[in-house]
Coordinates of C-alpha atoms and ligand atoms in Angstrom, one line a residue:
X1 CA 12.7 -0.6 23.0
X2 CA 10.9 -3.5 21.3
X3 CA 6.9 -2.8 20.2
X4 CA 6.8 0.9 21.3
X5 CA 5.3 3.3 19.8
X6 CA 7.0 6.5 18.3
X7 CA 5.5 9.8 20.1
X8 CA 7.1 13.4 20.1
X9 CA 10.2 11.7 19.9
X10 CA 10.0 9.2 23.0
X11 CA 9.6 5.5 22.3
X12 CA 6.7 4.4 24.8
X13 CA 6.0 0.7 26.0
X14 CA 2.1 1.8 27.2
X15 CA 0.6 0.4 29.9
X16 CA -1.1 -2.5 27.8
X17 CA 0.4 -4.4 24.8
X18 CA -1.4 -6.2 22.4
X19 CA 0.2 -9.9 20.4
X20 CA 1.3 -10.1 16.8
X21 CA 0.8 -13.3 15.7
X22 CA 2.4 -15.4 12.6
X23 CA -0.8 -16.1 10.4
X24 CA 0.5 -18.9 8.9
X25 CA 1.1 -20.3 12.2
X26 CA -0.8 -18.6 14.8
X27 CA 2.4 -18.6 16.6
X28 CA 2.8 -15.1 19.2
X29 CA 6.0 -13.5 17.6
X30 CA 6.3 -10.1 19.5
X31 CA 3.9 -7.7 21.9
X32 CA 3.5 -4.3 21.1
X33 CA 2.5 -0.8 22.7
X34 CA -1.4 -0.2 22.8
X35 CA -1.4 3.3 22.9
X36 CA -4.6 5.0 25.1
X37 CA -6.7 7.8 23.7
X38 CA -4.1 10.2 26.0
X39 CA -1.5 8.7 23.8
X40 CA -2.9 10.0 21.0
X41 CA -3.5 13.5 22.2
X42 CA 0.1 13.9 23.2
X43 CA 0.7 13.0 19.6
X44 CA -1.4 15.4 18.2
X45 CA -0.1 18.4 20.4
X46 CA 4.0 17.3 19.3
X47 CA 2.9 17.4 15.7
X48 CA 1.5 20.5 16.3
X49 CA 4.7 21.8 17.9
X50 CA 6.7 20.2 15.0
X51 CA 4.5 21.9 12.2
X52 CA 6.8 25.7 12.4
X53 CA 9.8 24.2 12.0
X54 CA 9.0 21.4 9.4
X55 CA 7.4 23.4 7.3
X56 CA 9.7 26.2 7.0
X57 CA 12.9 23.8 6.0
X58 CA 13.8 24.1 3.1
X59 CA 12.2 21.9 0.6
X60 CA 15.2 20.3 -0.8
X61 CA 16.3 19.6 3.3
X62 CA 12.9 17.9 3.5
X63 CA 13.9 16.1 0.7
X64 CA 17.5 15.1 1.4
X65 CA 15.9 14.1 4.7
X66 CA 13.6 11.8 3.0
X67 CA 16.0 10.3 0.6
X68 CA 18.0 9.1 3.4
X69 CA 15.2 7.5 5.2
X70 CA 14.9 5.7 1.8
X71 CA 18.7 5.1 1.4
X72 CA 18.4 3.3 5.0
X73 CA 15.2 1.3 4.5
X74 CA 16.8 -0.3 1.4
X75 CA 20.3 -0.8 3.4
X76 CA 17.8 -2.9 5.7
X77 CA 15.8 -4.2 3.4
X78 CA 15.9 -7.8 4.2
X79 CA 15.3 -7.5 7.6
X80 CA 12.1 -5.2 6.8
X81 CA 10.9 -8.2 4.2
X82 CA 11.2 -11.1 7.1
X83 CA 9.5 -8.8 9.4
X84 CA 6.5 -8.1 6.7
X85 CA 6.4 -11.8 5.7
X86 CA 6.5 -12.7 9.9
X87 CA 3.4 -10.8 10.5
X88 CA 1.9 -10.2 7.2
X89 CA 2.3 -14.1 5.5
X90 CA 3.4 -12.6 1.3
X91 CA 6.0 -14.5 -0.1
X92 CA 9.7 -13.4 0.7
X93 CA 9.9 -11.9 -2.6
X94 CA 7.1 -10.1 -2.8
X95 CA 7.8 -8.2 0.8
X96 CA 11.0 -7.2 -0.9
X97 CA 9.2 -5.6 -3.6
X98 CA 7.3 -3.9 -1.1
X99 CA 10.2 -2.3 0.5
X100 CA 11.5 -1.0 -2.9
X101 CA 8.1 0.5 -4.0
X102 CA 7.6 1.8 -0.8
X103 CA 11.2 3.1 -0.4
X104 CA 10.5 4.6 -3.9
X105 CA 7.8 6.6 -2.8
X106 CA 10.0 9.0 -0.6
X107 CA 12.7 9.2 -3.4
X108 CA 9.8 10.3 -5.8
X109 CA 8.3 12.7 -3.4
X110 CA 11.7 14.3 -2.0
X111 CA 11.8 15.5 -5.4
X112 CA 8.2 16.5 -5.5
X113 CA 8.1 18.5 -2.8
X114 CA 10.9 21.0 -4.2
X115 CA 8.0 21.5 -7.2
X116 CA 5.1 22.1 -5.3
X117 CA 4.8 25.6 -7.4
X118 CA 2.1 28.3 -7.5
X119 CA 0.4 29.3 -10.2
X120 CA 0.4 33.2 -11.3
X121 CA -2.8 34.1 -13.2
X122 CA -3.3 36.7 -16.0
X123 CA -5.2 39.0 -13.8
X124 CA -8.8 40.2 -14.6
X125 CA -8.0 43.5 -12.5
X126 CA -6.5 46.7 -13.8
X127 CA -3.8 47.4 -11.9
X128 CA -2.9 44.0 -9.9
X129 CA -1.1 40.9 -9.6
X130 CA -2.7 37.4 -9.1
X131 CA -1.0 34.3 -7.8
X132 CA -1.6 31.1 -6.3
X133 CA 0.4 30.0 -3.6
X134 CA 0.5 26.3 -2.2
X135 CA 1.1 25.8 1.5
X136 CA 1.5 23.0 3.9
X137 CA -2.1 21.9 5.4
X138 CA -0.9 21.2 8.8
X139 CA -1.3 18.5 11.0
X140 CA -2.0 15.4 9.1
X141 CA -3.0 11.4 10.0
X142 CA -2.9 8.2 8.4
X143 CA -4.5 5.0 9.4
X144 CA -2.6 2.1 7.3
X145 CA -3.6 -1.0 6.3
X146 CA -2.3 -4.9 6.9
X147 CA -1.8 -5.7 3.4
X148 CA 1.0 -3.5 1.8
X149 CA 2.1 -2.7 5.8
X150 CA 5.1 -1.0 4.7
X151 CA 4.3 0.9 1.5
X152 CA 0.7 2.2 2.5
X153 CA 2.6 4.4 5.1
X154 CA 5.9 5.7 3.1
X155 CA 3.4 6.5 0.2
X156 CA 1.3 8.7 2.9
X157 CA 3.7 9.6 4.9
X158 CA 6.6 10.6 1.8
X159 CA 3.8 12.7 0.3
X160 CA 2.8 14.8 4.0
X161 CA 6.5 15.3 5.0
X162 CA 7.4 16.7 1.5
X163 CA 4.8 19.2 1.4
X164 CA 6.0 20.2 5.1
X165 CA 3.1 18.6 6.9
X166 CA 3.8 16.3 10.3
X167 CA 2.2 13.9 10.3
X168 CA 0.9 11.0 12.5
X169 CA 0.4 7.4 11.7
X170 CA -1.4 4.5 12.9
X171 CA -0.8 1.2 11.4
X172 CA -2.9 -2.0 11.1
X173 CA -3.2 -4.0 14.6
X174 CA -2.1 -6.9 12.8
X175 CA 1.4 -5.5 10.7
X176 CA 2.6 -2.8 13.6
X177 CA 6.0 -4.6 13.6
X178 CA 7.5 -3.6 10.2
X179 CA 5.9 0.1 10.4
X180 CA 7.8 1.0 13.8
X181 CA 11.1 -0.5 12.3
X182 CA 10.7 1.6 9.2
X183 CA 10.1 4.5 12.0
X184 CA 13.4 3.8 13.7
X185 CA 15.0 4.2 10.3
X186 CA 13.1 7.6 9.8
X187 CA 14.6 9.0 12.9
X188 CA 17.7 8.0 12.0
X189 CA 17.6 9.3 9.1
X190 CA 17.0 12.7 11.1
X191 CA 13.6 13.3 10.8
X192 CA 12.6 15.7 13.7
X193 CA 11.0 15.3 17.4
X194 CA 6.9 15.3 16.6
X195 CA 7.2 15.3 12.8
X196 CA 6.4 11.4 12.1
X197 CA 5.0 9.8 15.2
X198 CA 4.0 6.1 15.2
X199 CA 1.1 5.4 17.3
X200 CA -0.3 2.1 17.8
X201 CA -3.7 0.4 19.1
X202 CA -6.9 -0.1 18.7
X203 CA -8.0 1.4 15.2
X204 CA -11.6 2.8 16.8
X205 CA -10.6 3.8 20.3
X206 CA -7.0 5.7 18.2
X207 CA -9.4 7.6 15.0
X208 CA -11.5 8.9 17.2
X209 CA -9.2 11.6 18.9
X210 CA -8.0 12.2 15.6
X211 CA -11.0 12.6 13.9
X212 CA -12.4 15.3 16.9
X213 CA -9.2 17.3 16.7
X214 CA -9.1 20.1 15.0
X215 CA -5.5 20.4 15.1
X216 CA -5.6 17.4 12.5
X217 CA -6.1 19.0 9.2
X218 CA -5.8 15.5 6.6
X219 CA -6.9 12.2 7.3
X220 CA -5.4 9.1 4.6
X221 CA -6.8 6.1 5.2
X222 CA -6.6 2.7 3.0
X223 CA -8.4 -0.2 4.0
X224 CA -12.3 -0.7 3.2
X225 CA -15.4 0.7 2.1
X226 CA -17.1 0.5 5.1
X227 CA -14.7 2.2 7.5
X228 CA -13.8 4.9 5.2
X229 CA -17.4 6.1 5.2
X230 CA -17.4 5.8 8.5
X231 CA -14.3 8.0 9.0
X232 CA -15.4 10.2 6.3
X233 CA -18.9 11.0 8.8
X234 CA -16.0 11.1 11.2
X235 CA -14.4 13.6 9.9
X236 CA -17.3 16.1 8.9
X237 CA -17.4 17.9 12.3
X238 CA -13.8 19.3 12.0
X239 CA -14.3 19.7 8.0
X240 CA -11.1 17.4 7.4
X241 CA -9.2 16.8 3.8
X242 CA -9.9 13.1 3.9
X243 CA -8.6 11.2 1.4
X244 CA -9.7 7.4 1.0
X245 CA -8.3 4.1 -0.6
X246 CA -10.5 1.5 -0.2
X247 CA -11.6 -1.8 -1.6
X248 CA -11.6 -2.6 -5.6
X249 CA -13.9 -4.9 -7.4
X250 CA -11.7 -4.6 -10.6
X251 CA -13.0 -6.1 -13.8
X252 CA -10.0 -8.0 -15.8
X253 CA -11.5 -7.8 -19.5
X254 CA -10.3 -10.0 -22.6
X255 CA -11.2 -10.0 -25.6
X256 CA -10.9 -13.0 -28.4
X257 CA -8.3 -11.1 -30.5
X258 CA -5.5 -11.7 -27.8
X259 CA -3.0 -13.6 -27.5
X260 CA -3.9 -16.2 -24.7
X261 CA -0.4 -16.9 -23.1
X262 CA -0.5 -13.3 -22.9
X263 CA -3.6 -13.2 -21.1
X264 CA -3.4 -15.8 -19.1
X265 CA -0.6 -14.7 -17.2
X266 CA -1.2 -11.3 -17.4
X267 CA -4.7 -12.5 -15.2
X268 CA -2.5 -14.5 -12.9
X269 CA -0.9 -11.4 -11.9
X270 CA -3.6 -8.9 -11.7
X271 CA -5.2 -12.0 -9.4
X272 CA -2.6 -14.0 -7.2
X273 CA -0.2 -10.9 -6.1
X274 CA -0.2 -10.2 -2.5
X275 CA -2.3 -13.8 -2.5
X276 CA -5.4 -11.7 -3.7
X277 CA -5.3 -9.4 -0.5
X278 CA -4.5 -6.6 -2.9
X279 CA -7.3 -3.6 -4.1
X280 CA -6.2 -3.6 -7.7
X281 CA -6.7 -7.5 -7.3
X282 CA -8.9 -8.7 -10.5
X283 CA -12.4 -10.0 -9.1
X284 CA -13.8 -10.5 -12.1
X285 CA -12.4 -12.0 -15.4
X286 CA -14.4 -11.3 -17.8
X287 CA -13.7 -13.5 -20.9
X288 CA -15.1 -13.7 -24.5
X289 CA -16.9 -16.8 -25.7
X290 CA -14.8 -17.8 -28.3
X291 CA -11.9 -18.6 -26.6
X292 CA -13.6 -18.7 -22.9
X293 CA -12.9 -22.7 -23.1
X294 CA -9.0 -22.5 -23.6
X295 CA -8.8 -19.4 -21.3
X296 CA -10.2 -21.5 -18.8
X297 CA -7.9 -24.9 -19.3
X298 CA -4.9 -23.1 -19.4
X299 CA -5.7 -20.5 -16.3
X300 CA -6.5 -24.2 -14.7
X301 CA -3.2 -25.5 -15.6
X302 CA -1.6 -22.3 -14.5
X303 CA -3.4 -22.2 -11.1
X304 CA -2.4 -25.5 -11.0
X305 CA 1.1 -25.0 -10.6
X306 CA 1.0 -21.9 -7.8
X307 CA 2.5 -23.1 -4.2
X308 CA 0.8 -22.7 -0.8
X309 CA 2.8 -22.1 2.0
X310 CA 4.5 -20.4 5.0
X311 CA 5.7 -16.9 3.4
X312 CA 9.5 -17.7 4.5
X313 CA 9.5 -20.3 2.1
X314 CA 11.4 -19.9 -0.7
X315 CA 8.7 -22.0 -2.9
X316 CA 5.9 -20.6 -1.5
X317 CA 3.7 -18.6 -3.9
X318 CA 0.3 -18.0 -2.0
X319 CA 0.9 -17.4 1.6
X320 CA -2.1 -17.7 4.4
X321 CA -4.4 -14.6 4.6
X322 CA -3.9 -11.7 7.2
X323 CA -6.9 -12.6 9.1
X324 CA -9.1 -15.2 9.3
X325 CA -11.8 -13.1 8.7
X326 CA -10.7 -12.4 5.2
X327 CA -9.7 -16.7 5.0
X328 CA -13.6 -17.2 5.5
X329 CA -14.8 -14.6 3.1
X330 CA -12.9 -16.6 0.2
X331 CA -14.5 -19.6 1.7
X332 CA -17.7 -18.2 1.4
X333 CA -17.3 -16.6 -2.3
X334 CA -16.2 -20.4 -3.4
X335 CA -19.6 -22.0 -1.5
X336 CA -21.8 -19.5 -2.7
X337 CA -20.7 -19.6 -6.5
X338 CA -20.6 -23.7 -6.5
X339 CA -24.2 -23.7 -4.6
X340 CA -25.2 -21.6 -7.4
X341 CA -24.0 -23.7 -10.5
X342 CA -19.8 -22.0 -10.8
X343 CA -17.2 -25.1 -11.0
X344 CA -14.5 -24.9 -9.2
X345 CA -10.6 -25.9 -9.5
X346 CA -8.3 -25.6 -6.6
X347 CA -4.7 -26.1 -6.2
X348 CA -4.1 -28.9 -4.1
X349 CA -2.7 -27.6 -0.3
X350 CA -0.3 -29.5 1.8
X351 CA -2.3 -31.0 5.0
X352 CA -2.5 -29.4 8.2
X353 CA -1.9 -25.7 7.4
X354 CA -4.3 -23.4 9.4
X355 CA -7.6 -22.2 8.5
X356 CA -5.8 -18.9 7.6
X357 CA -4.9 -20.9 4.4
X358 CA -7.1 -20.6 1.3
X359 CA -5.8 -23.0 -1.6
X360 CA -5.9 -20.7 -5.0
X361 CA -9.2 -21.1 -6.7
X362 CA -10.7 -20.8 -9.9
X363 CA -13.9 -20.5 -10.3
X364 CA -15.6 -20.9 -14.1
X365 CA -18.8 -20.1 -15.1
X366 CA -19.7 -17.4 -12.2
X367 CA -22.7 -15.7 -13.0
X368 CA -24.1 -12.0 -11.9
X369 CA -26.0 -13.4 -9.2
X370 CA -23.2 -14.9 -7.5
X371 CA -21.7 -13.4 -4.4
X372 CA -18.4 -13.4 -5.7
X373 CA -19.2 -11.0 -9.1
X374 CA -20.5 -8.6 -6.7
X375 CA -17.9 -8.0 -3.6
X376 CA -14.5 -8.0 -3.5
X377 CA -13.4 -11.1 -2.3
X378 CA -9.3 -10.0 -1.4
X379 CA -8.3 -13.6 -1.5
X380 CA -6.9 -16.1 -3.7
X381 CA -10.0 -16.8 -5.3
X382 CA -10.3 -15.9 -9.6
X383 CA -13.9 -15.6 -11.0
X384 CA -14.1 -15.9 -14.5
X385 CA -17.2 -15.0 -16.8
X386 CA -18.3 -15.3 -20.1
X387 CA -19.5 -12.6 -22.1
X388 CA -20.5 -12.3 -25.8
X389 CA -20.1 -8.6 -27.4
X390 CA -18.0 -5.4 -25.7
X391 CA -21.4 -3.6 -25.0
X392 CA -22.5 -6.1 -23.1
X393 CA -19.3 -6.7 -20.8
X394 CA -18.3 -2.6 -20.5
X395 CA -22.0 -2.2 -18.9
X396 CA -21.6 -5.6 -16.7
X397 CA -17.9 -4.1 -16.1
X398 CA -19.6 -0.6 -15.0
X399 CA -22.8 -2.1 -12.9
X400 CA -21.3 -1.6 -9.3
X401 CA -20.3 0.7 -7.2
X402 CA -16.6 0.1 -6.7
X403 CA -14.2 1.7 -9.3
X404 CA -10.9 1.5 -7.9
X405 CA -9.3 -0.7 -11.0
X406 CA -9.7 -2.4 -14.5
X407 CA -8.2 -4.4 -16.8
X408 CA -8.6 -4.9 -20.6
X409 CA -7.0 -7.2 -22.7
X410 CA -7.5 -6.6 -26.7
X411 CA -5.3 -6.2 -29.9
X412 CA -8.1 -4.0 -31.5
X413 CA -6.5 -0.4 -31.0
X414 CA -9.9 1.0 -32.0
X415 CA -11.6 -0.8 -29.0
X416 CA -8.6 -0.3 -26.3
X417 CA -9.4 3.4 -27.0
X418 CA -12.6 3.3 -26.6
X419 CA -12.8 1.1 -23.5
X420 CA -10.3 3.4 -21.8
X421 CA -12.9 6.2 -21.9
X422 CA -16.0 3.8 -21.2
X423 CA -14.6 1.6 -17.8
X424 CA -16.0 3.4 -14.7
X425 CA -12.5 3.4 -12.2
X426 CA -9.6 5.3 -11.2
X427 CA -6.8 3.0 -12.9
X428 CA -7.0 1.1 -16.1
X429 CA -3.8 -1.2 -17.5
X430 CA -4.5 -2.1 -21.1
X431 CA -2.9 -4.8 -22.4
X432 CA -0.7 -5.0 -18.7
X433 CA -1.3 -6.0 -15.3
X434 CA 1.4 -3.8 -13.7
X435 CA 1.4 -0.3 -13.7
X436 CA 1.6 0.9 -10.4
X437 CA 4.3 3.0 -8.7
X438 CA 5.3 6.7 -7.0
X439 CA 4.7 8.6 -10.8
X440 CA 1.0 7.7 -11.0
X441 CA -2.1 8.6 -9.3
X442 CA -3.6 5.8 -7.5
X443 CA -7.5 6.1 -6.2
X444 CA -10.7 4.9 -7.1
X445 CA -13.9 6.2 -8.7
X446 CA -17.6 6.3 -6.8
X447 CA -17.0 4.3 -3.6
X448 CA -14.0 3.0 -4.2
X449 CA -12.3 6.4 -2.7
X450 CA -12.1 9.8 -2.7
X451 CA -8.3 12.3 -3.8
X452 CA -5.3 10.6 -5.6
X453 CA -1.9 8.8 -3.7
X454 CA 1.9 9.2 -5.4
X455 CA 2.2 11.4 -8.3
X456 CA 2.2 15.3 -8.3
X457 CA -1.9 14.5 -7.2
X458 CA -0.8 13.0 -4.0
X459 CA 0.9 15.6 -2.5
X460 CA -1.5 18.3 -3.2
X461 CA -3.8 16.0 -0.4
X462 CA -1.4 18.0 2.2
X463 CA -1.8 21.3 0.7
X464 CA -3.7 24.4 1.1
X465 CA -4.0 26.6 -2.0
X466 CA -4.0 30.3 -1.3
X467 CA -4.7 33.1 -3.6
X468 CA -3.7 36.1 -3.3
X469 CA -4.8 39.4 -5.1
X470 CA -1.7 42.4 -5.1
X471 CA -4.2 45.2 -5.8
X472 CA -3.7 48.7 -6.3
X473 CA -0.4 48.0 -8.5
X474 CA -0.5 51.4 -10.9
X475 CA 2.7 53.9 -10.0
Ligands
LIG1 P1 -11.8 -3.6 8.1 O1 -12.8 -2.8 7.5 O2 -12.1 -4.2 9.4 O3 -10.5 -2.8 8.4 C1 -9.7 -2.1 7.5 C2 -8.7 -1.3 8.2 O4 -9.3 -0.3 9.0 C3 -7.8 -2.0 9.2 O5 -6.5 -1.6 9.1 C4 -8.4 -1.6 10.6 O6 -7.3 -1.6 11.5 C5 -8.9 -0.3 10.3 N1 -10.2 0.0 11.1 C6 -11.2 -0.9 11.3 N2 -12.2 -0.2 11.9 C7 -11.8 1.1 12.1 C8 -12.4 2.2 12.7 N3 -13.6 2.2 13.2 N4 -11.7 3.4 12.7 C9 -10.4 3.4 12.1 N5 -9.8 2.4 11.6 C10 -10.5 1.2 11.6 O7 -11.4 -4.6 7.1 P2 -10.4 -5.9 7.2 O8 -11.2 -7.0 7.8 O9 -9.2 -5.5 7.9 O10 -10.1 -6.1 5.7 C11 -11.1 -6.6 4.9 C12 -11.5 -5.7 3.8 O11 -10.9 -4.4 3.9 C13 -11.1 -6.2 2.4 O12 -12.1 -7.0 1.9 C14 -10.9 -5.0 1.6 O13 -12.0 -4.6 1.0 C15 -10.5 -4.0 2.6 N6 -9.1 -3.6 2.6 C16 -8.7 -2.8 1.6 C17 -7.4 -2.5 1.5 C18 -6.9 -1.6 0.4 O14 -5.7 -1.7 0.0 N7 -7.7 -0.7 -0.2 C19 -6.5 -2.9 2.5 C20 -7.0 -3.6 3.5 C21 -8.3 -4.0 3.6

């Protein structure tokens, strides 16, 4: 059935359906279920029901489980992309990457979950045993974003199932169409009644049933700052394991000693991907004087050449934002920052695409004061700063309260070391732009989260430890 949503096992229209529109176009391309608080109950109580069974399979059946969910999503991996692109606007290409990376995430953790050992520990205790068991946490929710709407749940979802958690997801209003196809696949690929439900709606009127329950042990959410503390307060009656993804303000560092075709495009990345709707998007370019001039001119010339457009298009580059809200942040980043003495370079835009479009900016001489060097903008939009001595630009680099990503760009081996201790966030690429993927922990330092995604660190989020004490041992 068309836009319904996945719950213990049933796919249900719901009385009321909310549109999906194109952004680039505004066009209506599909209604969807908007599942009612009731919904959502009935999907907690399945998962509960799910939990005995799930989490006594064996690991490696978990994980063969997994793997073919994966197997199928990259079988249909085109038709997953054209979906994402309909309802998300990336470029073709990049929605394929998504479906790989997010694919990848439950190859890595069907192999993760098989070593999700204990620990045993020298005991302090004559005369007993000491262990450490790890054990499933229980019911567990995610609330998903619109900007990676594919990947944000396989990551949460690949990590909960392989530690033998069910768990219960609610994607983005605006990107519900390419989560329930990659549900479809998961049931095909024979995941149980109850153990991955889909259930979407209206993101307040859905968390709050989830955050009162106290059947729902983990709450994952990616998306911003704000709403995560709001779920975090959410979550304090029932004492949840929340974890949290949420927005970046990553500083994108380079030094004079580089090479500057090396940076420039390595700043073109860590900027334009996902058109700037990305957390590990660079918001600040931070560049040293004596070559801040050419950096410039030849980030110009490479902005330059970047093509807006409808995501289906095979030129395109920079597709329209999500939502318009986001459209008219960039908007007013690039007011504010002119108003205040920045100059600005945009691509040129064809006429007559919608206000969701935001031609790729560059904006030079940003100072502190500016709006732009202070919140993340997750748009097309690239601030670049000068700075004078490393000092000076790792305590500008640190001043705020986001630390989800950085950047440095230096030949100096003594200074990459010492930067990678001094940058306040989560994830640091020296010398590289990409460096994400199911082996590493992704999260973010002070507000820019809380607990780790992918790597051996994201599946502990859906665990329990236990320790145990055999006493009494001596024959
Ligand atoms: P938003 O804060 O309105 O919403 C973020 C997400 O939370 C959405 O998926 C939304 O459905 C959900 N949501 C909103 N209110 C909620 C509530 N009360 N309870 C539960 N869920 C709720 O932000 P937005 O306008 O969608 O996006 C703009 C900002 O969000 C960006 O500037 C960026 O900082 C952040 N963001 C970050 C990521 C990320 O990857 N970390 C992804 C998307 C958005």
């Amino acid at each position: 059935m068309a836009g319904a949503a996945l719950i213990d096992g049933q796919w249900i229209a719901g009385e009321q359906r909310d549109i999906v529109v194109d952004p680039a176009t505004g066009d209506e391309i599909a209604d969807v279920a908007r599942c009612s608080v009731s919904d959502m109950s009935l999907a907690i109580s399945a998962a509960e029901r799910s939990f005995a069974g799930w989490r006594h399979l064996l690991p490696a059946k978990r994980g063969a489980i997994l793997r073919s969910w994966a197997s199928l999503m990259r079988d249909h991996s085109e038709e997953l992309a054209v979906l994402v692109t309909s309802e998300q606007g990336k470029p073709l290409a990049e929605a394929r990457h998504e479906i790989a990376y997010g694919a990848g995430f439950l190859e890595w953790f069907a192999a993760e979950g098989e070593r999700a050992y204990g620990e045993t520990i020298p005991s302090h205790k004559v005369g007993s045993s000491l262990q450490v068991r790890m054990h499933p946490i229980g019911v567990a929710a995610a609330i998903t974003p619109w900007n990676f709407p594919v990947a944000m749940i396989t990551r949460k979802a690949g990590a909960a199932l392989a530690a033998g958690c069910p768990i219960i997801v609610k994607p983005a209003p605006e990107t519900p169409l390419s989560a329930l196809a990659v549900a479809r696949l998961a049931e095909e690929a024979g995941i149980p009644r109850g153990v991955l439900q889909l259930v979407v709606g209206h993101p307040i009127e859905l968390s709050t049933p989830l955050l009162r329950d106290t059947r729902v042990r983990a709450l994952s959410f990616t998306g911003s700052t704000e709403v995560g503390r709001l779920l975090l307060k959410g979550a304090a009656d029932t004492i949840k394991k929340v974890s949290l993804e949420l927005g970046g303000h990553a500083p994108f560092v380079i030094f004079d000693d580089v090479d500057l075709e090396r940076a420039v495009n390595g700043a073109m990345a860590a900027k334009f991907a996902t058109s700037g709707q990305d957390c590990l998007a660079a918001n600040r370019i931070y560049v040293q004087r004596g070559i801040y001039d050419a950096f410039v001119d030849a980030f110009a010339e490479a902005v330059a050449q970047l093509k807006v457009g409808h995501g289906l298009e095979s030129t395109t580059d920079i597709g329209p934002m999500t939502k318009l809200s986001v459209a008219n942040k960039c908007r007013t980043h690039i007011d504010d920052a002119v108003k205040k003495g920045a100059r600005a370079f945009s691509a040129n835009q064809e006429a007559g695409l919608g206000l969701n479009f935001v031609p790729p900016t560059l904006l030079s001489d940003v100072t502190e004061e500016m709006l732009i060097a202070r919140e993340e903008t997750f748009g097309p939009v690239a601030a670049v700063l000068p700075f004078d001595s490393e000092e000076e630009v790792v305590a500008r680099a640190n001043a705020n309260e986001m630390g989800l990503a950085g950047y440095v760009y230096t030949d100096n081996l003594r200074r990459a070391l010492r930067l990678s201790e001094q940058i306040e966030c989560g994830m640091l690429g020296i010398n590289t732009a990409s460096f994400t993927g199911p082996p590493i922990p992704f999260g973010g330092w002070k507000q820019s989260g809380l607990g780790r995604e992918g790597s051996r660190h994201g599946l502990a989020e859906y665990m329990e430890l236990k320790y145990v004490c055999f006493g009494d041992l001596a024959a």
